[in-house]
mmCIF file of C-alpha atoms in Angstrom:
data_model
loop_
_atom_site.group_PDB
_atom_site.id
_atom_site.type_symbol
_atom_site.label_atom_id
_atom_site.label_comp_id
_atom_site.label_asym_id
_atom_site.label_seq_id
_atom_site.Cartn_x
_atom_site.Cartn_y
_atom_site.Cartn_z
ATOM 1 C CA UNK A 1 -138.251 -108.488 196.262
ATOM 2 C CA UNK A 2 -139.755 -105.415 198.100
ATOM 3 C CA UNK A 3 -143.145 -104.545 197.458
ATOM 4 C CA UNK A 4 -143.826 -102.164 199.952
ATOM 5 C CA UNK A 5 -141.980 -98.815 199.382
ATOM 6 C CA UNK A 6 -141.040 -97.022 202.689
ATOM 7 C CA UNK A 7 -139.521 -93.541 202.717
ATOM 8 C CA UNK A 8 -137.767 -91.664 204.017
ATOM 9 C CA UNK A 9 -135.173 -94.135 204.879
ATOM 10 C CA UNK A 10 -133.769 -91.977 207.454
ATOM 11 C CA UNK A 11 -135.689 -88.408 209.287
ATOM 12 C CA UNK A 12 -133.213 -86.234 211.309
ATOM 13 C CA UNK A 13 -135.476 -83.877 213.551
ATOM 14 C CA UNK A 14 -135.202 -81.621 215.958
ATOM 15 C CA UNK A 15 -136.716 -82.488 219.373
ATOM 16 C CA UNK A 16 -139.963 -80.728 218.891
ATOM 17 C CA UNK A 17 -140.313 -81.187 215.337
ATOM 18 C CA UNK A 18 -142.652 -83.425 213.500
ATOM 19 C CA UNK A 19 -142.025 -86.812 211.559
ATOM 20 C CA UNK A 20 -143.688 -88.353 208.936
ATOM 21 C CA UNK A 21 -143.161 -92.100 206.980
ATOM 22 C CA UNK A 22 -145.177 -93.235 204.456
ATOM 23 C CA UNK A 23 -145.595 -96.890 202.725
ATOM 24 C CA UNK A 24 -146.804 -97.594 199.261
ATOM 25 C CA UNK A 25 -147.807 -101.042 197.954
ATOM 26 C CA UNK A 26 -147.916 -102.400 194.316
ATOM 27 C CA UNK A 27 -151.083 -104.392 195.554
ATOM 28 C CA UNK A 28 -154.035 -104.117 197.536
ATOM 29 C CA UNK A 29 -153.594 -104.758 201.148
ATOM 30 C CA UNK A 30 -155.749 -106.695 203.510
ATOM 31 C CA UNK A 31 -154.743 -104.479 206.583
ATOM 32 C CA UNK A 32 -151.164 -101.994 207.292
ATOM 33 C CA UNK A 33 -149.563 -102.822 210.577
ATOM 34 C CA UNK A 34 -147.153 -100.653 211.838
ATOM 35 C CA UNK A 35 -144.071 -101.262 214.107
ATOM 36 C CA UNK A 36 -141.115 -99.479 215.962
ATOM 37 C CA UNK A 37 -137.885 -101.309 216.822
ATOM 38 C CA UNK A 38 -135.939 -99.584 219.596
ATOM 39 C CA UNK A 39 -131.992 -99.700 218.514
ATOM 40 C CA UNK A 40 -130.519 -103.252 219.886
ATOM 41 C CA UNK A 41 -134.272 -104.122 219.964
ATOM 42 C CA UNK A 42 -136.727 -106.476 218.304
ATOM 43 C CA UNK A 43 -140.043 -104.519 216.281
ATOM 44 C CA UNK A 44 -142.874 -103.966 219.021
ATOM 45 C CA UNK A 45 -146.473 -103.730 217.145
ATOM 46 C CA UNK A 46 -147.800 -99.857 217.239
ATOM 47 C CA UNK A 47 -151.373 -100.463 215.821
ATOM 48 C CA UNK A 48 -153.269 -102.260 212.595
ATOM 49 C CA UNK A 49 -155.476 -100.509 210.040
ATOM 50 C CA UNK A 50 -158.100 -102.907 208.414
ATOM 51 C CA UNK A 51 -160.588 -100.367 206.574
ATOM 52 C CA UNK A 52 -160.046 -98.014 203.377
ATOM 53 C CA UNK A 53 -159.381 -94.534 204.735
ATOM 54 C CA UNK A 54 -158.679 -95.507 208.224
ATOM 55 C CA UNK A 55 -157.373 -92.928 210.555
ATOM 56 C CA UNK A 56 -156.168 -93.856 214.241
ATOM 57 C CA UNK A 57 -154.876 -91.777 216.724
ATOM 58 C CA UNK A 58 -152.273 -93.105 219.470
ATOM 59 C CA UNK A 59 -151.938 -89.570 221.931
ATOM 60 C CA UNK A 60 -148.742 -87.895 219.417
ATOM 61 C CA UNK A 61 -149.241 -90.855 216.693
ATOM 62 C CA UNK A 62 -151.731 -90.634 213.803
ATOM 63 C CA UNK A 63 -152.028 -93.765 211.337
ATOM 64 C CA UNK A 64 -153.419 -93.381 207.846
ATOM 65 C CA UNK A 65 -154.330 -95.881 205.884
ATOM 66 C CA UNK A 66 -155.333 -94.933 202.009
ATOM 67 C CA UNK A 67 -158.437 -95.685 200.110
ATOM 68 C CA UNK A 68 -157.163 -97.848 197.804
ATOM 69 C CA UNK A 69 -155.570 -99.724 200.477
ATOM 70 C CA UNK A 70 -151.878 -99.641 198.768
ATOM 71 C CA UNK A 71 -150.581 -96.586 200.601
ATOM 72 C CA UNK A 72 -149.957 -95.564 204.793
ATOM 73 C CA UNK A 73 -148.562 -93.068 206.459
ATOM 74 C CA UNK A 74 -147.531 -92.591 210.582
ATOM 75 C CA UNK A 75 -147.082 -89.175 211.738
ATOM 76 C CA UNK A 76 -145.549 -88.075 214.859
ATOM 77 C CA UNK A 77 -146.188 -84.379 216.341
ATOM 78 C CA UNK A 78 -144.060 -82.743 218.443
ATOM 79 C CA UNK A 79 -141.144 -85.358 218.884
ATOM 80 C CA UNK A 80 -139.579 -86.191 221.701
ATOM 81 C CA UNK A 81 -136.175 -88.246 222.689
ATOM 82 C CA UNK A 82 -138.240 -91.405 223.340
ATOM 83 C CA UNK A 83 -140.068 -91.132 219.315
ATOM 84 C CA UNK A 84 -136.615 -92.303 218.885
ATOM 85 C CA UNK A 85 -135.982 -95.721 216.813
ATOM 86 C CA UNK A 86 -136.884 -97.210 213.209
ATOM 87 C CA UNK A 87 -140.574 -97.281 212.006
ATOM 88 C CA UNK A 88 -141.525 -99.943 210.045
ATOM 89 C CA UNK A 89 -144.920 -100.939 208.191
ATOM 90 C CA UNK A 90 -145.727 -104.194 207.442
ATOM 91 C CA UNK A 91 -148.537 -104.888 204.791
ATOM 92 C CA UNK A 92 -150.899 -108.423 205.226
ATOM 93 C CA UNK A 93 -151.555 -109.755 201.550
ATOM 94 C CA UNK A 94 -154.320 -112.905 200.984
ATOM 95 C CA UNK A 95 -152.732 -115.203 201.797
ATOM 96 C CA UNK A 96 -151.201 -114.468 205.070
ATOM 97 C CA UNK A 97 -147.580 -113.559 204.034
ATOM 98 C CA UNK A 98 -146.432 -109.873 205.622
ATOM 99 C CA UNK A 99 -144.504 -107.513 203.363
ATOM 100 C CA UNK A 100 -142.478 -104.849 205.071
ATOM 101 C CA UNK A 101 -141.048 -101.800 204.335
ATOM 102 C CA UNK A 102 -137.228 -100.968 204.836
ATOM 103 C CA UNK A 103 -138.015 -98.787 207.995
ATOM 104 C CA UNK A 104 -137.439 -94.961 208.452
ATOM 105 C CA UNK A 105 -135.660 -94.492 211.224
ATOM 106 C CA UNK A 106 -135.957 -91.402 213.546
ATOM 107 C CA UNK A 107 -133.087 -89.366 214.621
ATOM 108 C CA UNK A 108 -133.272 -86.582 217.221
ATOM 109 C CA UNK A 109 -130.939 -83.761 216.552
ATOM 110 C CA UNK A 110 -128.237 -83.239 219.207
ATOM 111 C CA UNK B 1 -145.464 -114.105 230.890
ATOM 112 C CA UNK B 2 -146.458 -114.388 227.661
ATOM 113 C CA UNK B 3 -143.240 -114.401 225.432
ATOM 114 C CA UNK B 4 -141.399 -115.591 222.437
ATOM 115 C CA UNK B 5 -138.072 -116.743 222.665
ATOM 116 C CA UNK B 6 -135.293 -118.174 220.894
ATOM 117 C CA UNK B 7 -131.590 -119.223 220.778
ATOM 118 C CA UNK B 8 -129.447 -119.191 220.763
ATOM 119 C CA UNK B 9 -129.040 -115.207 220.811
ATOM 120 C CA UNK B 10 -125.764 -115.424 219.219
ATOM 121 C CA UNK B 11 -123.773 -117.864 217.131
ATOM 122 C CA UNK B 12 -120.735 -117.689 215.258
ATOM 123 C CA UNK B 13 -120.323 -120.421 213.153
ATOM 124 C CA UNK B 14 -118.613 -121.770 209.829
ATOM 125 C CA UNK B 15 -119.247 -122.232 206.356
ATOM 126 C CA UNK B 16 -120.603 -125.516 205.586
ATOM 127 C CA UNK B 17 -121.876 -126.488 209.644
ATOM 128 C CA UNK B 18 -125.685 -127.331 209.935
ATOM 129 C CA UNK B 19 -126.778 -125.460 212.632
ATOM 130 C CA UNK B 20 -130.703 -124.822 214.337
ATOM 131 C CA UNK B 21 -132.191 -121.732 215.874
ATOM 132 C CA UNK B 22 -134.950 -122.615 217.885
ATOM 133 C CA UNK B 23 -137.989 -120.290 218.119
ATOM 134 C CA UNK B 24 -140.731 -121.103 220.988
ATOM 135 C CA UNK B 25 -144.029 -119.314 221.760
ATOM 136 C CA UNK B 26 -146.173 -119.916 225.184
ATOM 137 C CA UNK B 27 -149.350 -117.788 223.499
ATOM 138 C CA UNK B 28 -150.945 -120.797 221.443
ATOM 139 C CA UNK B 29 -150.958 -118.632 218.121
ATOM 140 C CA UNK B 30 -151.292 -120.208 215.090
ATOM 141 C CA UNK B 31 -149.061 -118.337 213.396
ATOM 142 C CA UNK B 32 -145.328 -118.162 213.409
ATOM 143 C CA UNK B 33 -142.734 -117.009 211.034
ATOM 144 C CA UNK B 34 -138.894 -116.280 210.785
ATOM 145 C CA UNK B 35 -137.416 -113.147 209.707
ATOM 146 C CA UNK B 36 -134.106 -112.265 208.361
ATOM 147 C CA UNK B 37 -132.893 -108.486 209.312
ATOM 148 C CA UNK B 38 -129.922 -106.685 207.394
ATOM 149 C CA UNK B 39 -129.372 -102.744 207.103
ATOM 150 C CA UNK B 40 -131.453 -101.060 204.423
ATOM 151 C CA UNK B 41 -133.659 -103.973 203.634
ATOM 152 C CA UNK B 42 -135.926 -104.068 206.442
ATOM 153 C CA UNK B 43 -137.312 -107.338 207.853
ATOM 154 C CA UNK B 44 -137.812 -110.425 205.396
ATOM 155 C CA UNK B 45 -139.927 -113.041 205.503
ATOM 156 C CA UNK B 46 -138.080 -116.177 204.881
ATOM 157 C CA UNK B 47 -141.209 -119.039 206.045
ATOM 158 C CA UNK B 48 -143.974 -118.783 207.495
ATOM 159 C CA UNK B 49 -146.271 -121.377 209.249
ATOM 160 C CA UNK B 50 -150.627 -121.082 209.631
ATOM 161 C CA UNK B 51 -150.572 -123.977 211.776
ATOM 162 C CA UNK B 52 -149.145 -127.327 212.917
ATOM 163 C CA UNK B 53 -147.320 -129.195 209.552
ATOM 164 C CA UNK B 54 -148.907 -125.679 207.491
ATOM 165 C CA UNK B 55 -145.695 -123.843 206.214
ATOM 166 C CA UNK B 56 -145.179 -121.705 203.187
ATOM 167 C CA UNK B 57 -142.472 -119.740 201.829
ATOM 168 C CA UNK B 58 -141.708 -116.231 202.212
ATOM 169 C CA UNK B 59 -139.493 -113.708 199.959
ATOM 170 C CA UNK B 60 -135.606 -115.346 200.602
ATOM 171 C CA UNK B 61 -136.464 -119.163 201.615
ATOM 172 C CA UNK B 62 -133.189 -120.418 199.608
ATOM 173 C CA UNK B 63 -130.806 -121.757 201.836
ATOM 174 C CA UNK B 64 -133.381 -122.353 205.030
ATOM 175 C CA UNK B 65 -135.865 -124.643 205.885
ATOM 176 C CA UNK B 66 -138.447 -125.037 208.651
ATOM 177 C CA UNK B 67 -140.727 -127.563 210.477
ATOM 178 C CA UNK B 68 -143.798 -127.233 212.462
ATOM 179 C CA UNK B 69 -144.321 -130.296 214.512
ATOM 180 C CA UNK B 70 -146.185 -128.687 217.495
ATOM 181 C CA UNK B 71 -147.919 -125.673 217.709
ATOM 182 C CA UNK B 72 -145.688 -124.215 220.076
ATOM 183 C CA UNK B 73 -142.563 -124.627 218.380
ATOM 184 C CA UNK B 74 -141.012 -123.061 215.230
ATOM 185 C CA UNK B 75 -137.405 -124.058 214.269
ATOM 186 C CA UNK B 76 -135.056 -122.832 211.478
ATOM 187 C CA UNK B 77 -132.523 -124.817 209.652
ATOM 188 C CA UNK B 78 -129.669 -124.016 208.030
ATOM 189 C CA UNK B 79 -128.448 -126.764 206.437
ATOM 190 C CA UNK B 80 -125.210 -125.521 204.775
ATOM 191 C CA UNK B 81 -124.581 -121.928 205.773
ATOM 192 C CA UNK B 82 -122.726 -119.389 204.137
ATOM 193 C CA UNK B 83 -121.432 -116.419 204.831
ATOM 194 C CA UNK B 84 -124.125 -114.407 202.927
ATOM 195 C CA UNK B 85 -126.593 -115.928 205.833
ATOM 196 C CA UNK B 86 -125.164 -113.499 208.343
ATOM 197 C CA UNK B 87 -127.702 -111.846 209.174
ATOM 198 C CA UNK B 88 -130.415 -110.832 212.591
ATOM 199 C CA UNK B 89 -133.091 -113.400 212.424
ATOM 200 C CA UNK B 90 -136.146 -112.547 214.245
ATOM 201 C CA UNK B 91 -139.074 -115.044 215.257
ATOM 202 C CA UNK B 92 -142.580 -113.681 215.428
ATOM 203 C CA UNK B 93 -146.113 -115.495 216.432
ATOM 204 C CA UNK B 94 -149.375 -114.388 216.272
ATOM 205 C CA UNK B 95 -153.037 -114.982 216.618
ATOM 206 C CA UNK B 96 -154.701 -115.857 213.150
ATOM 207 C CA UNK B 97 -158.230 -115.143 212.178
ATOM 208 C CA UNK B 98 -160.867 -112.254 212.534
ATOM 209 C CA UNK B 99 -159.059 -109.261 214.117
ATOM 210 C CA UNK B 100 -155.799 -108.062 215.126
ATOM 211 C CA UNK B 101 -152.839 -110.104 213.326
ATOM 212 C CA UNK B 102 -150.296 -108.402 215.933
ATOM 213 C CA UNK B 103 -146.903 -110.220 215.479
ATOM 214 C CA UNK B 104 -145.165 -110.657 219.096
ATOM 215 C CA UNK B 105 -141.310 -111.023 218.186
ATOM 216 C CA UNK B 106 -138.280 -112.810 219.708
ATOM 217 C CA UNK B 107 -135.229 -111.287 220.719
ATOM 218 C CA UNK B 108 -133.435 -111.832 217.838
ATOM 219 C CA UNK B 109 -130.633 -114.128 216.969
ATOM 220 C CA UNK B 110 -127.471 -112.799 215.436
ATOM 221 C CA UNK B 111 -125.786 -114.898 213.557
ATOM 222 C CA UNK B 112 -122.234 -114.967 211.768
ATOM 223 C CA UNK B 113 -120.937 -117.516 209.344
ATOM 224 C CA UNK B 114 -117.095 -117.423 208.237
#
């Protein structure tokens, strides 16, 4: 079953507003990818974290990846209508097989 | 262009009816694998393959099987489907080794068994 807890499932904000996800793992991760599928899309790779306490920066994005290697978190500032879509992080164990998370996906506020 | 694809895109089949989805890649990665997408669960890994005659199974195998004959090509199997296979499937590839693991995906294929 899952191993990799993603929450929230779902983030209503307002255009503007930020957005947060986070992923937890029962086990130790080799490296944290993260993903965003565009609705009617297919997932389109964001960025991979390899070391404990990793923090990238992609211009609004920053990607977190915890010291013990089991947790991650993406955070969006100031969203804007094209943040939209589901976030998903995808955790690399041993021995090659990827676990993902359920996805949070983003929804802008009318 | 450097691409995965697969078909077909969309199938409607019926219970019982063997049916293929093929999965190519033009990037020479090593590493392919077929997901299955359904709402609230994410993506799940149902094989994956390291290299040529190299394949392992994911977290929901049952019901599916695979082959890796050339590096290039990934196909699934569904011997018997049932309706509980309905699902988006998704083929990925990648690069394997030191660095970036980056899976390129597919289109998708969505697929309905009556």
């Amino acid at each position: 079953g899952q191993q990799v807890m993603q929450i929230p499932q779902y983030q209503h904000v307002q255009e503007g507003e930020d957005f947060t996800t986070y992923c937890n793992s029962s086990t130790t991760l080799s490296n944290i990818q993260w993903y965003k599928q565009r609705p009617g899309g297919h997932p389109v790779f964001l960025i991979q974290l390899v070391k404990s306490g990793e923090v990238k920066k992609q211009k609004r994005l920053t990607f977190q990846f915890g010291e013990a290697k089991k947790n991650s978190s993406l955070h969006i500032t100031a969203t804007q209508t094209t943040d939209v879509g589901t976030y998903f992080c995808a955790g690399l164990r041993s021995n090659y097989q990827l676990i993902w998370g359920a996805g949070t996906k983003l929804i802008i506020k009318p | 262009e450097a691409q995965v694809t697969q078909n077909p895109r969309y199938l409607i089949t019926v219970t019982g009816k063997k049916l293929t989805v093929t999965c190519s890649q033009n990037m020479n990665h090593e590493y392919m694998s077929w997901y299955r997408q359904d709402p609230g669960l994410g993506l799940r890994q149902i094989y994956y393959s390291m290299n040529v005659e190299v394949t392992d199974k994911g977290d929901v195998p049952e019901g599916y099987k695979v082959s890796r004959k050339e590096k290039r090509n990934f196909p699934l199997i569904l011997e018997s489907p049932s309706p509980n296979q309905t699902s988006l499937y998704f083929c990925a590839s990648s690069f394997l080794g030191v660095g970036s693991y980056e899976q390129y995906f597919g289109p998708g294929t969505r697929l309905t068994v009556t």
